[in-house]
Short mmCIF file of C-alpha atoms in Angstrom, two decimals:
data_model
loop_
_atom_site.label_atom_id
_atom_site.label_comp_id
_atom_site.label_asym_id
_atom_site.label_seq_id
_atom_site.Cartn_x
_atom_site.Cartn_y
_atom_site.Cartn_z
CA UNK A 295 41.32 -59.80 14.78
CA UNK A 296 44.87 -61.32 14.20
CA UNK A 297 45.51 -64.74 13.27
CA UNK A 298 49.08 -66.35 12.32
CA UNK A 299 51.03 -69.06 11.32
CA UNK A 300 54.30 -70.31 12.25
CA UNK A 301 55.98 -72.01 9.88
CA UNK A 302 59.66 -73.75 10.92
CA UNK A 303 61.49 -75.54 8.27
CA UNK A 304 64.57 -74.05 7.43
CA UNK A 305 63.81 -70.40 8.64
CA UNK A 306 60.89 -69.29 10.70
CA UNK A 307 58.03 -67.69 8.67
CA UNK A 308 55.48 -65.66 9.95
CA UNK A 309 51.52 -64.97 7.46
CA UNK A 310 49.69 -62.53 9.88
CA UNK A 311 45.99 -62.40 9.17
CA UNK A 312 45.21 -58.68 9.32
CA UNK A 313 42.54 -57.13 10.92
CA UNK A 314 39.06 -54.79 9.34
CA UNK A 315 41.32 -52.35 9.05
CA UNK A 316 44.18 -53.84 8.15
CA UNK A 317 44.47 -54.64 3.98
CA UNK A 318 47.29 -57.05 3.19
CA UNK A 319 47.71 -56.85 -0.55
CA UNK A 320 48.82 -59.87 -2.55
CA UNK A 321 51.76 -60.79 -4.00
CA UNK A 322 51.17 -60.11 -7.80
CA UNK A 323 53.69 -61.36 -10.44
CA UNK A 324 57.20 -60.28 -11.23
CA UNK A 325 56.72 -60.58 -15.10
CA UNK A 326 60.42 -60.38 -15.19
CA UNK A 327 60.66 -63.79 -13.29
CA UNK A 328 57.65 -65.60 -14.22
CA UNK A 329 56.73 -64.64 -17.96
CA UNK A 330 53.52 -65.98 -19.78
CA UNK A 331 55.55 -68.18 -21.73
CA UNK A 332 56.31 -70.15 -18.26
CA UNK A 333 52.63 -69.80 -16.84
CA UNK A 334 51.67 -71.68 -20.37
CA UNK A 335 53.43 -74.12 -20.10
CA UNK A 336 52.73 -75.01 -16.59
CA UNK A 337 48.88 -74.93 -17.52
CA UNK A 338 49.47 -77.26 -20.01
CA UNK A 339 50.85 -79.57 -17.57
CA UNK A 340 48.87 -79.38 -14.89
CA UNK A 341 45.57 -80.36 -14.35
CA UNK A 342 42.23 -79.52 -12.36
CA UNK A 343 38.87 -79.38 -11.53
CA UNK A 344 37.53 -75.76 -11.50
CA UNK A 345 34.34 -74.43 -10.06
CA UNK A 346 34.29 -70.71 -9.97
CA UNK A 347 31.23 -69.26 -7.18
CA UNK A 348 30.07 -66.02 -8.15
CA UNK A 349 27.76 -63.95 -5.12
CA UNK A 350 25.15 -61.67 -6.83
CA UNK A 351 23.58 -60.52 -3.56
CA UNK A 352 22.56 -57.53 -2.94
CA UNK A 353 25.68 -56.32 -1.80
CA UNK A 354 26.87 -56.48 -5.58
CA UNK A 355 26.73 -53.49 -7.46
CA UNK A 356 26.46 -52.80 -11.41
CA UNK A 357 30.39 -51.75 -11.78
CA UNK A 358 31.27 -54.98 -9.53
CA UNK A 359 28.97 -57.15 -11.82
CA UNK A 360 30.62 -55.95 -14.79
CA UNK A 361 33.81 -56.56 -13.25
CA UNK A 362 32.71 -60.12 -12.06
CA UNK A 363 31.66 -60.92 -15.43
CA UNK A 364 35.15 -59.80 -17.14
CA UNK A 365 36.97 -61.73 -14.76
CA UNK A 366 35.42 -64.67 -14.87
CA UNK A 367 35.58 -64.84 -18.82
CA UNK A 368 38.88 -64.16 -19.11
CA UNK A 369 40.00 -66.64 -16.09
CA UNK A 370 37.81 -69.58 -17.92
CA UNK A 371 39.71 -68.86 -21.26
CA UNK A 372 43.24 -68.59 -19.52
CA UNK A 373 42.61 -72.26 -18.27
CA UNK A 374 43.98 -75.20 -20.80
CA UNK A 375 40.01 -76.67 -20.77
CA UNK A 376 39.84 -79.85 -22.45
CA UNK A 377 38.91 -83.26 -22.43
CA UNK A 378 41.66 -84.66 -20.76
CA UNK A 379 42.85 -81.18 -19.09
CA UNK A 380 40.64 -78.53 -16.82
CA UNK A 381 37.24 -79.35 -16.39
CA UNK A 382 35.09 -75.94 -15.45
CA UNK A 383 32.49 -74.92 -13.64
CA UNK A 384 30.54 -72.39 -12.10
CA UNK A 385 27.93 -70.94 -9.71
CA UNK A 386 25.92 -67.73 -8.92
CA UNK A 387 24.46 -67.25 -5.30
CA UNK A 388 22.93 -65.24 -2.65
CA UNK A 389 20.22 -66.36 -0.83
CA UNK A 390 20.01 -69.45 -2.86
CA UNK A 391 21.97 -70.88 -6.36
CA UNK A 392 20.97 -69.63 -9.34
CA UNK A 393 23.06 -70.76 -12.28
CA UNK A 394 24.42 -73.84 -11.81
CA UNK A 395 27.02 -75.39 -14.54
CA UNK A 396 28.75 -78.66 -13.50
CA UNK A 397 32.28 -79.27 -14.51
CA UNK A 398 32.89 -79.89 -18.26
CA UNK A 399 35.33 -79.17 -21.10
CA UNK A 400 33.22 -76.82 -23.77
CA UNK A 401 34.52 -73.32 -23.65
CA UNK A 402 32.10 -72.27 -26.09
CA UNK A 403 29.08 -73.40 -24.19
CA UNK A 404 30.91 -72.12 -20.88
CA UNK A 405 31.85 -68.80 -22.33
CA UNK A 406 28.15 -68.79 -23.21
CA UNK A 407 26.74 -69.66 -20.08
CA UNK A 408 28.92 -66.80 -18.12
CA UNK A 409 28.32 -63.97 -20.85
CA UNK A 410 23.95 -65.00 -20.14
CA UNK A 411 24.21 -63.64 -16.20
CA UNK A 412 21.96 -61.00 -16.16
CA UNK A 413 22.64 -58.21 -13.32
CA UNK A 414 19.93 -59.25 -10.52
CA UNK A 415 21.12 -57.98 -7.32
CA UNK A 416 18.70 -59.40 -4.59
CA UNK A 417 19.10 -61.06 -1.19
CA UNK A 418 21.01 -61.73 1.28
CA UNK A 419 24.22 -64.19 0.46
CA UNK A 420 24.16 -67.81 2.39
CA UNK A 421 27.56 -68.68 1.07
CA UNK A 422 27.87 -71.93 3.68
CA UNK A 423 24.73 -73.32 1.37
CA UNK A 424 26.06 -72.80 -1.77
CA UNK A 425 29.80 -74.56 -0.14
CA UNK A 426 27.20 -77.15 0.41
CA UNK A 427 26.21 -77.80 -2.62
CA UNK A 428 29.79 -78.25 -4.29
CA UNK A 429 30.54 -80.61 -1.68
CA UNK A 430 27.09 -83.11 -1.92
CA UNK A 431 27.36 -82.31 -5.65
CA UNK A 432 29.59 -80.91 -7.87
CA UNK A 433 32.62 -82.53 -6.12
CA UNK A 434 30.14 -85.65 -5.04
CA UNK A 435 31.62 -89.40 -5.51
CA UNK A 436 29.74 -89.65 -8.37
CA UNK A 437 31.51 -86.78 -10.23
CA UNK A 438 34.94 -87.10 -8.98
CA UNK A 439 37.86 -87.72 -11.63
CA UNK A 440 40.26 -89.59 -9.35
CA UNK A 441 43.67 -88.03 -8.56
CA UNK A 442 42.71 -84.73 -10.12
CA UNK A 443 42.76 -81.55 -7.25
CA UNK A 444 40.19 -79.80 -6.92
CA UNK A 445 40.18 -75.77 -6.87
CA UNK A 446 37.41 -73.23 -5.96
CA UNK A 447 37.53 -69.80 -6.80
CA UNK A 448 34.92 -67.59 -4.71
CA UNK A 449 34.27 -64.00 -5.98
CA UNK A 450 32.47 -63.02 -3.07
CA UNK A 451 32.31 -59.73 -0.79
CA UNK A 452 32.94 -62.19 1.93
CA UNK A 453 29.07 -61.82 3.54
CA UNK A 454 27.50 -64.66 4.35
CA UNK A 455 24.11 -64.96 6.70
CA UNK A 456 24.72 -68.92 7.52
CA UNK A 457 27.73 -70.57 8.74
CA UNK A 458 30.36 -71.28 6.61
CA UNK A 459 32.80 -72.65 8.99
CA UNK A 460 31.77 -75.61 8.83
CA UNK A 461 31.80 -76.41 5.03
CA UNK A 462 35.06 -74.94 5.14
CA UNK A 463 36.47 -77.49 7.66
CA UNK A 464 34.46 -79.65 5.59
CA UNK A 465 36.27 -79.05 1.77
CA UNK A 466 39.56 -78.88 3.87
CA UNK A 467 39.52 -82.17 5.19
CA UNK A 468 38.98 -82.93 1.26
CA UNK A 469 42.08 -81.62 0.12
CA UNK A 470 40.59 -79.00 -2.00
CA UNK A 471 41.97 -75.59 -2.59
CA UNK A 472 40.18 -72.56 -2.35
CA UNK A 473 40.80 -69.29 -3.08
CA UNK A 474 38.98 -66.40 -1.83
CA UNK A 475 38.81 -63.19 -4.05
CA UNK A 476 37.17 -59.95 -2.35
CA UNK A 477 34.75 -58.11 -5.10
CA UNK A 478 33.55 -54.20 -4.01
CA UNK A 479 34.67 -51.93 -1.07
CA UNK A 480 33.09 -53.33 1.55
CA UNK A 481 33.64 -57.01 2.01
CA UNK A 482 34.49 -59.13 4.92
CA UNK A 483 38.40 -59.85 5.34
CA UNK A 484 37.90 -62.39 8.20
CA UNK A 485 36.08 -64.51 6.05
CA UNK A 486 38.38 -64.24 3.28
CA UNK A 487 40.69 -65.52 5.43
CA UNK A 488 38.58 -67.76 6.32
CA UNK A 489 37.69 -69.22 3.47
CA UNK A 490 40.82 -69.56 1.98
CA UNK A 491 42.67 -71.00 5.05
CA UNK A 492 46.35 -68.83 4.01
CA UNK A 493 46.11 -65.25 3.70
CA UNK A 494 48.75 -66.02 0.35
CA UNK A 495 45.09 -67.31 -1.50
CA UNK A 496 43.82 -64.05 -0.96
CA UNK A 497 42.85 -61.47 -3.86
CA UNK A 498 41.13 -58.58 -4.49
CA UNK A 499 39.29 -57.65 -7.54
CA UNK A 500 39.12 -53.73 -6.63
CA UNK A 501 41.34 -53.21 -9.43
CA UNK A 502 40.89 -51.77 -13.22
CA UNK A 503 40.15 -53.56 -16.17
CA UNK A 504 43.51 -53.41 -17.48
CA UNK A 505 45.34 -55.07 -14.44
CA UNK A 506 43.01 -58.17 -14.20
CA UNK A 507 45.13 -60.41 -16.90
CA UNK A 508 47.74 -59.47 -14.39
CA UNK A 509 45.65 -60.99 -11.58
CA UNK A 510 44.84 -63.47 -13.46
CA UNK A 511 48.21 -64.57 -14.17
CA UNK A 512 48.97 -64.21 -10.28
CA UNK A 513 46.49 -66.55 -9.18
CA UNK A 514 46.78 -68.91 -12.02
CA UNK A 515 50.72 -69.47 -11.47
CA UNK A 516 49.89 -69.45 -7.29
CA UNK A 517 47.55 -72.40 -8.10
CA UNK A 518 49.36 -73.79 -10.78
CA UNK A 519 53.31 -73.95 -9.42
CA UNK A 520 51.94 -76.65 -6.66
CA UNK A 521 49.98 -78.65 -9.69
CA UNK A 522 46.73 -77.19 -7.88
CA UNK A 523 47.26 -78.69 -4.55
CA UNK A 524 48.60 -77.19 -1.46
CA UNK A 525 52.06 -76.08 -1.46
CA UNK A 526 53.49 -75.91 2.37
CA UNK A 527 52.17 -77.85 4.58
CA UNK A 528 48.76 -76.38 6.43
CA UNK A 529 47.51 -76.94 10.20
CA UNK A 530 43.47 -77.37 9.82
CA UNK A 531 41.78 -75.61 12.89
CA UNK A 532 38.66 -76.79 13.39
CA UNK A 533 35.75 -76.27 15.92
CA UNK A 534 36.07 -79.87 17.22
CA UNK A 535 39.44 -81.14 15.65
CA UNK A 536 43.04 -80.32 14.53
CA UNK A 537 44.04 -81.91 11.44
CA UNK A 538 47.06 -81.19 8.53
CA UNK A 539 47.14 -81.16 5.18
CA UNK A 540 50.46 -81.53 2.62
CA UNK A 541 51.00 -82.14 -0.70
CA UNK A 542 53.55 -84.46 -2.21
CA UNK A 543 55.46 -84.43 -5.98
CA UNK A 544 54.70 -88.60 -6.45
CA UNK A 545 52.05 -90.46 -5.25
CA UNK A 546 51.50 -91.57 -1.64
CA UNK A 547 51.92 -94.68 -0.68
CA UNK A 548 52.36 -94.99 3.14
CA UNK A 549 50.47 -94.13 6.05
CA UNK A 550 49.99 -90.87 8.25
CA UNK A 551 48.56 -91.70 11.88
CA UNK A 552 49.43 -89.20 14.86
CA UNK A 553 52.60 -90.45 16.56
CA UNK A 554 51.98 -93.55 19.07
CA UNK A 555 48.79 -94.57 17.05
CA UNK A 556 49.87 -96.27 14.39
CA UNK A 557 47.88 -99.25 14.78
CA UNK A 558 44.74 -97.32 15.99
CA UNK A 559 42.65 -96.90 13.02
CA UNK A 560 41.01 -93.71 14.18
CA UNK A 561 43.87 -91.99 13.50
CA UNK A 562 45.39 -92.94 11.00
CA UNK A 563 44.64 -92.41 7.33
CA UNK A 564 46.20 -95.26 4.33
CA UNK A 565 46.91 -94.45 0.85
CA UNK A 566 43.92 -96.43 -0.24
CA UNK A 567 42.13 -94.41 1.32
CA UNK A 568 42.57 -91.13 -0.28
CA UNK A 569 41.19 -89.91 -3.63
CA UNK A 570 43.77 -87.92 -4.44
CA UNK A 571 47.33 -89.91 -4.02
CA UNK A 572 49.06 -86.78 -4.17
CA UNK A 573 47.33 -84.60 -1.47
CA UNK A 574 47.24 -85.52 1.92
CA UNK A 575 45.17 -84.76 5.31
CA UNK A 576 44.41 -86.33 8.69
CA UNK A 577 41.91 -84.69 10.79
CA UNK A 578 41.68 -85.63 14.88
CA UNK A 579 38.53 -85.09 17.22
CA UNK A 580 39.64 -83.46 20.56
CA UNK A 581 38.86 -86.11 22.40
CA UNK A 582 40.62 -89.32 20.21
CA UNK A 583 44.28 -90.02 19.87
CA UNK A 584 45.70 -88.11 22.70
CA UNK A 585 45.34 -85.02 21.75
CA UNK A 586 46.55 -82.30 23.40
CA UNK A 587 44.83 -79.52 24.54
CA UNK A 588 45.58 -76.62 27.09
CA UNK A 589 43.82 -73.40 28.95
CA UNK A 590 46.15 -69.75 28.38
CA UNK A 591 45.80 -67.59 30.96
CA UNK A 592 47.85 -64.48 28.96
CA UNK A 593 46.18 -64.70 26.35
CA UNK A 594 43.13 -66.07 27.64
CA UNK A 595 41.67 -69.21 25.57
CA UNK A 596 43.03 -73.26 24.73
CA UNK A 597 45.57 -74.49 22.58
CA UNK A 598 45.16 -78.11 21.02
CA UNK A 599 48.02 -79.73 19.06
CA UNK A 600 49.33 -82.89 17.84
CA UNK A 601 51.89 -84.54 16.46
CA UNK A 602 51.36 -86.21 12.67
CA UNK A 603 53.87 -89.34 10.90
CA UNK A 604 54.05 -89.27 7.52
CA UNK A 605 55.06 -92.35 6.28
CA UNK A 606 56.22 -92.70 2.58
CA UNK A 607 56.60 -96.44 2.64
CA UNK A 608 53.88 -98.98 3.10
CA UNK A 609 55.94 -101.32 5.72
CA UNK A 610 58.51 -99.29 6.92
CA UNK A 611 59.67 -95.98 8.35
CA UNK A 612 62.95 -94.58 5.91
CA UNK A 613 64.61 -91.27 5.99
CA UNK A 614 62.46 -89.51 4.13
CA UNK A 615 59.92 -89.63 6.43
CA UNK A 616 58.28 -86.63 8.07
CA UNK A 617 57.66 -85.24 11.84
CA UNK A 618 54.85 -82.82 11.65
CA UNK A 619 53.54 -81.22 14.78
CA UNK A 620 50.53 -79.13 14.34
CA UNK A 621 49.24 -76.26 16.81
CA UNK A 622 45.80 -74.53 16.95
CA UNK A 623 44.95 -71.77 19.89
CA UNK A 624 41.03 -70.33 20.04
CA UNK A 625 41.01 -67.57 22.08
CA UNK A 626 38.67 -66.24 23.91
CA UNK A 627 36.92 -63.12 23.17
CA UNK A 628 32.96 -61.72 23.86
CA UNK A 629 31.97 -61.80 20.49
CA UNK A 630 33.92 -64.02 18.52
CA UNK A 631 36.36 -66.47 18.42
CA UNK A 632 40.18 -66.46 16.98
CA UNK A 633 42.65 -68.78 15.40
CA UNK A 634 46.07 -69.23 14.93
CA UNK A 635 48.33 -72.48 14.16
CA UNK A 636 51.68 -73.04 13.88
CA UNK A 637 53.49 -76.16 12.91
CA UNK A 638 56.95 -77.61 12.84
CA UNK A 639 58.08 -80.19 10.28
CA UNK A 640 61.18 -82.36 11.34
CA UNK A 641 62.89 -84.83 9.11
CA UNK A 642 63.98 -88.75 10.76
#
């Protein structure tokens, strides 16, 4: 299975989403260009809400426990958890939640909490619950620090026996950044992908003991560089909709509607609207706001796309608005189904 994005801003750049067989490894760090010293100090500056998932199915073994469990520690006390900084949090699964710690600031009871996991390898992982559960809870109205990102970090072998599309789609249309981060030999690299929405939030912890501060670092900076929100813009492709999502360095304080609905509430999204005034997305039913949709012949299955404003100002269009058209194609196949997007970004 292949899946791509197009992305045309300056040059044309091409993410390919490999197939089973195919292992795209990420792009660790170049300590020579990004030292600690750097990565510090953009921890210190940035801030987030972290909930690390954990899967202890059965599909875990001891050494990938072990592994888990060293990870984990060591990413919770790379984080600049405070008060008024990272809040953490974390989850074990399979077939249902085990250990559940909401968000909070107190390494030591944190640290604690992790270091008590006790290897338990049973059932089969429902990964689309436990996505559940962050949404209606951890990340629910009621817990929400306004205009802080949200990050998930899933150590997972990428199994899941329920759906976990949908939760996806779900988080996405949230704003919230996930990265997916394959534990063992034999996990699922489609639903990596999946999960994570950009093969570039994609890691593997099949690595040795001594090279996971070096991961660490990797994913920390990747999160950290775009203050924990998404850096270029992304094309959502959902089952019933096509949506974006973009990040901006200020906050928002326009509009983005779908081009020739601006005054058509349904698609359109306002500034007081969003939680977050620095992460953006607008998500479109098939069947609302013109959408476009097509049947391919060569290869066989339908394209949707649209075309998204963003507006900066609240009563007027300026120069530094932006032209985003987003693509989506599901093709056809007899056991599964396929996407790719592309999008093109044009300055007025």
């Amino acid at each position: 299975m292949i899946k791509n994005f197009k992305i045309f801003v300056l040059l044309l750049f091409y993410i390919y989403f490999a197939s089973s067989n195919q292992i795209v490894l990420p792009k660790l760090l170049d300590n020579k260009l990004i030292t600690t010293e750097l990565i510090e100090e953009c921890i210190s500056i940035h801030r987030a809400d972290v909930i690390l998932l954990l899967e202890t199915s059965r599909f875990i073994d001891k050494y990938s426990f072990n592994i888990m469990k060293f990870f984990s520690i060591k990413l919770m006390n790379r984080l600049n958890i405070t008060k008024n900084g990272n809040h953490f949090g974390f989850i074990t699964y399979s077939n249902t939640t085990h250990n559940i710690l909401p968000l909070q600031w107190n390494k030591y009871k944190i640290k604690q909490s992790l270091k008590s996991i006790k290897f338990n390898p049973t059932g089969k992982p429902n990964l689309g619950e436990t996505l559940k559960i962050v949404k209606e809870t951890i990340f629910s109205p009621f817990t929400y620090r306004e205009s802080i990102p949200k990050v998930i970090f899933i150590v997972t072998t990428g199994h899941s026996f329920d759906d976990i599309t949908s939760q996806i789609e779900e988080l996405q249309k949230q704003n919230i950044l996930i990265y997916s981060i394959g534990v063992t030999k034999n996990f699922n690299l489609n639903n990596l992908y999946i999960l994570s929405n950009n093969p570039l939030r994609v890691f593997y912890l099949t690595i040795p003991l001594s090279s996971i501060s070096h991961l660490i670092n990797s994913i920390i900076w990747d999160a950290c560089k775009a203050s924990y929100r998404v850096g270029a813009p992304e094309v959502i492709c959902g089952k019933k909709f096509i949506g974006i999502r973009l990040a901006t360095k200020k906050n928002f304080e326009g509009s983005i509607y779908v081009m020739d609905h601006f005054n058509n509430e349904e698609c359109k999204r306002n500034a007081d609207e969003m939680r977050d005034l620095r992460s953006l997305s607008l998500t479109i039913p098939f069947n609302r706001c013109n959408v476009k949709r097509w049947r391919s012949i060569n290869p066989r299955g339908i394209y949707t796309e649209v075309t998204i404003i963003i507006q900066y100002h609240p009563l007027f269009m300026s120069e530094d608005d932006q032209v985003i058209k987003g693509r989506c194609f599901y093709q056809e196949e007899p056991s599964n189904v396929e996407f790719s997007s592309n999008y093109k970004i044009k300055n007025n």
